[in-house]
Coordinates of C-alpha atoms in Angstrom, one line a residue:
Chain A
E82 CA -83.5 30.3 -12.2
A83 CA -84.0 29.3 -16.0
G84 CA -82.6 31.7 -18.3
V85 CA -84.3 32.9 -21.1
A86 CA -85.7 30.3 -24.0
Q87 CA -84.8 30.4 -27.8
S88 CA -86.1 27.7 -30.6
P89 CA -85.0 26.4 -32.6
R90 CA -81.0 27.3 -32.8
Y91 CA -80.2 26.8 -36.5
K92 CA -82.3 27.3 -39.3
I93 CA -81.2 27.1 -43.3
I94 CA -83.9 28.8 -45.8
E95 CA -84.4 29.2 -49.2
K96 CA -85.1 33.3 -49.9
R97 CA -88.6 33.8 -49.9
Q98 CA -89.9 31.3 -47.8
S99 CA -91.1 31.6 -44.5
V100 CA -90.0 30.9 -40.5
A101 CA -90.6 31.6 -36.9
F102 CA -89.3 31.9 -34.2
W103 CA -90.0 31.0 -30.4
C104 CA -88.8 32.4 -26.8
N105 CA -89.8 32.1 -23.6
P106 CA -88.9 34.6 -20.8
I107 CA -87.3 34.3 -17.6
S108 CA -90.1 33.8 -14.9
G109 CA -91.7 36.8 -14.6
H110 CA -90.0 38.7 -17.0
A111 CA -92.9 41.3 -17.9
T112 CA -90.8 43.0 -20.5
L113 CA -89.4 41.2 -24.0
Y114 CA -87.5 42.0 -26.8
W115 CA -86.3 40.9 -30.0
Y116 CA -83.0 42.1 -31.0
Q117 CA -81.6 41.6 -34.4
Q118 CA -77.5 41.1 -34.4
I119 CA -76.1 40.9 -38.3
L120 CA -72.8 39.1 -37.8
G121 CA -69.9 41.3 -37.3
Q122 CA -72.3 44.0 -35.8
G123 CA -73.7 45.5 -32.2
P124 CA -78.0 44.2 -31.2
K125 CA -80.2 46.2 -33.5
L126 CA -83.5 46.5 -31.1
L127 CA -86.5 44.9 -33.3
I128 CA -89.6 45.3 -30.8
Q129 CA -89.8 45.6 -27.5
F130 CA -93.5 44.5 -25.2
Q131 CA -94.3 45.0 -22.0
N132 CA -96.7 42.1 -21.2
N133 CA -98.9 42.1 -24.2
G134 CA -98.2 45.5 -24.9
V135 CA -95.9 46.6 -28.1
V136 CA -93.9 49.6 -26.4
D137 CA -91.4 49.8 -29.5
D138 CA -91.3 48.6 -33.5
S139 CA -90.1 51.3 -35.0
Q140 CA -87.1 49.4 -36.4
L141 CA -89.7 45.9 -36.9
P142 CA -89.9 46.2 -41.6
K143 CA -93.6 45.6 -40.6
D144 CA -93.8 44.4 -44.9
R145 CA -92.4 41.1 -43.9
F146 CA -91.5 40.8 -40.2
S147 CA -94.3 40.5 -37.9
A148 CA -94.5 39.3 -34.0
E149 CA -97.1 38.5 -30.9
R150 CA -96.5 37.8 -27.3
L151 CA -100.0 36.2 -26.7
K152 CA -101.1 36.3 -22.9
G153 CA -97.7 38.4 -21.9
V154 CA -95.8 35.5 -21.9
D155 CA -94.3 33.8 -25.1
S156 CA -93.2 35.5 -28.2
T157 CA -93.6 34.6 -31.9
L158 CA -91.0 36.1 -34.6
K159 CA -91.8 35.5 -37.8
I160 CA -90.7 36.1 -40.9
Q161 CA -92.4 36.1 -44.4
P162 CA -90.4 35.9 -46.8
A163 CA -87.0 36.1 -46.0
K164 CA -84.8 38.0 -48.1
L165 CA -80.8 37.2 -47.7
E166 CA -80.2 40.7 -45.7
D167 CA -82.1 38.8 -42.8
S168 CA -79.1 36.1 -42.5
A169 CA -78.7 37.2 -38.9
V170 CA -78.7 35.8 -35.0
Y171 CA -82.1 36.6 -33.8
L172 CA -81.8 37.6 -30.0
C173 CA -84.4 37.2 -27.4
A174 CA -84.0 38.9 -24.2
S175 CA -86.4 39.7 -20.7
S176 CA -86.5 42.0 -17.9
P177 CA -88.7 42.7 -14.6
Q178 CA -91.1 45.1 -14.3
G179 CA -89.2 48.2 -13.1
V180 CA -85.4 46.8 -13.4
N181 CA -82.9 48.1 -16.3
T182 CA -81.0 45.2 -16.4
I183 CA -81.8 42.9 -19.7
Y184 CA -80.6 39.3 -19.6
F185 CA -80.0 37.6 -23.6
G186 CA -81.2 34.4 -24.8
E187 CA -79.0 32.0 -26.6
G188 CA -80.3 33.4 -30.1
S189 CA -81.6 31.8 -33.8
W190 CA -79.0 31.2 -36.2
L191 CA -80.6 32.2 -39.8
T192 CA -78.9 32.0 -42.6
V193 CA -81.0 32.8 -46.0
V194 CA -79.5 31.3 -49.1
Chain B
E198 CA -80.7 59.4 -32.3
D199 CA -79.0 57.5 -29.5
Q200 CA -75.5 56.6 -31.0
V201 CA -73.0 54.2 -29.8
T202 CA -69.0 53.4 -31.3
Q203 CA -66.6 51.4 -29.5
S204 CA -63.1 50.9 -29.8
P205 CA -60.6 49.3 -31.2
E206 CA -62.6 46.8 -33.7
A207 CA -60.3 44.3 -32.2
L208 CA -57.7 43.7 -29.4
R209 CA -55.1 41.1 -29.1
L210 CA -53.1 41.4 -25.9
Q211 CA -50.4 38.5 -24.3
E212 CA -51.8 37.1 -20.9
G213 CA -51.1 39.2 -17.9
E214 CA -51.0 42.5 -20.4
S215 CA -53.6 45.4 -19.0
S216 CA -55.3 47.5 -21.2
S217 CA -58.6 49.7 -21.6
L218 CA -61.8 49.2 -24.1
N219 CA -63.3 52.5 -25.1
C220 CA -66.8 53.5 -26.1
S221 CA -67.6 56.8 -26.7
Y222 CA -71.5 57.8 -26.9
T223 CA -74.3 60.5 -27.6
V224 CA -77.4 60.2 -26.5
S225 CA -80.7 62.5 -25.6
G226 CA -81.1 61.4 -21.6
L227 CA -78.3 59.1 -19.9
R228 CA -80.3 56.1 -18.1
G229 CA -77.4 53.7 -18.2
L230 CA -74.7 52.5 -19.8
F231 CA -74.3 48.6 -20.1
W232 CA -71.5 46.2 -20.6
Y233 CA -71.8 43.1 -22.1
R234 CA -69.6 39.8 -22.9
Q235 CA -70.2 37.7 -25.6
D236 CA -68.7 35.0 -26.6
P237 CA -68.9 33.0 -30.0
G238 CA -72.3 31.1 -30.6
K239 CA -73.9 32.4 -27.8
G240 CA -76.0 35.3 -26.7
P241 CA -75.2 38.6 -25.1
E242 CA -73.7 38.0 -21.3
F243 CA -75.0 41.6 -18.2
L244 CA -71.5 43.1 -16.9
F245 CA -72.4 46.1 -15.9
T246 CA -74.6 49.3 -15.8
L247 CA -73.1 52.7 -15.0
Y248 CA -75.6 55.7 -14.0
S249 CA -73.5 58.6 -14.1
A250 CA -70.2 60.0 -14.6
G251 CA -67.7 59.4 -11.9
E252 CA -69.5 55.7 -11.6
E253 CA -66.8 52.5 -11.6
K254 CA -67.9 49.2 -10.7
E255 CA -65.5 46.3 -11.0
K256 CA -66.1 42.0 -11.4
E257 CA -62.4 40.5 -11.1
R258 CA -60.2 41.4 -13.4
L259 CA -62.7 43.9 -15.3
K260 CA -63.3 47.2 -13.9
A261 CA -65.8 49.8 -15.9
T262 CA -66.0 53.9 -15.5
L263 CA -68.2 55.8 -17.4
T264 CA -67.9 60.3 -17.4
K265 CA -70.1 62.3 -19.6
K266 CA -69.5 61.2 -22.9
E267 CA -67.4 58.0 -22.7
S268 CA -66.9 54.4 -20.6
F269 CA -63.8 52.6 -20.2
L270 CA -63.6 48.8 -19.5
H271 CA -59.6 48.4 -17.8
I272 CA -59.0 44.6 -18.1
T273 CA -55.9 43.9 -15.1
A274 CA -53.9 41.3 -16.0
P275 CA -56.2 39.5 -18.7
K276 CA -56.3 36.0 -19.0
P277 CA -56.9 33.7 -22.4
E278 CA -60.8 32.7 -20.5
D279 CA -60.9 37.0 -20.7
S280 CA -61.4 36.3 -24.6
A281 CA -64.5 37.2 -26.0
T282 CA -66.3 40.3 -27.9
Y283 CA -66.9 43.3 -25.6
L284 CA -70.3 44.9 -26.4
C285 CA -71.3 48.6 -24.7
A286 CA -74.8 49.5 -25.0
V287 CA -76.8 52.8 -23.5
Q288 CA -80.4 53.5 -22.4
A289 CA -81.6 56.5 -23.1
V290 CA -84.3 57.7 -20.5
A291 CA -88.2 56.9 -21.5
G292 CA -91.3 57.7 -20.3
G293 CA -93.9 56.1 -18.9
T294 CA -93.4 52.4 -16.5
S295 CA -91.2 51.5 -19.4
Y296 CA -87.7 51.5 -20.2
G297 CA -86.3 52.4 -23.1
K298 CA -84.2 50.2 -25.8
L299 CA -80.8 49.5 -25.9
T300 CA -79.3 51.4 -28.4
F301 CA -75.7 48.8 -28.8
G302 CA -71.9 49.5 -30.8
Q303 CA -70.5 46.9 -32.8
G304 CA -68.6 45.8 -30.2
T305 CA -64.2 45.1 -29.5
I306 CA -63.0 41.2 -30.0
L307 CA -60.6 41.1 -27.5
T308 CA -58.1 37.6 -28.2
V309 CA -55.9 37.1 -25.0
H310 CA -52.8 34.9 -25.8
P311 CA -51.1 32.9 -22.9

């Protein structure tokens, strides 16, 4: 079974530029998550989708971050404009309907200079 | 607010030297406590879910236990390939048909020397 796919794996941008990350969850998984992991810390939830609806976006900095999950399958996370403190790994994860185990992708590494 | 604290921050062991990692938590209502392993440059890999105090789960050299306030990850006779960051997370009871978010600790970096 294919895992959670993310791209790009690595991105370096200058502050105030924009960046977008893409995620394709495990086939059939209804719930999709975006987590932010800063070096030396545990992952922190940014947004959770159930199919194509938002369940929790309470920790998403909405002035600069946006995310969408059109058609309830893949998802895009965008940052505009980026700040230095946005340097982190952005992890996409998914879980099946009715199951609370969350499976993570390899992550997209962002460096803002 | 749900909180998870892991200790120690880093642990260095000799191959074969057993030890334990600690995860202390506060959560409004626990649906599950999760352990993940994370290798450098990789995403977290699921290890265990524990649901109630007294529950234990084992996988190879790892055994996870749960009390009402903390969880332990016991590592028996570790090998160098067990070196990784071990993350603990709690999931609170949520309403409706969706499950709540995972709240993670900062992780314990385990290094096993040959």
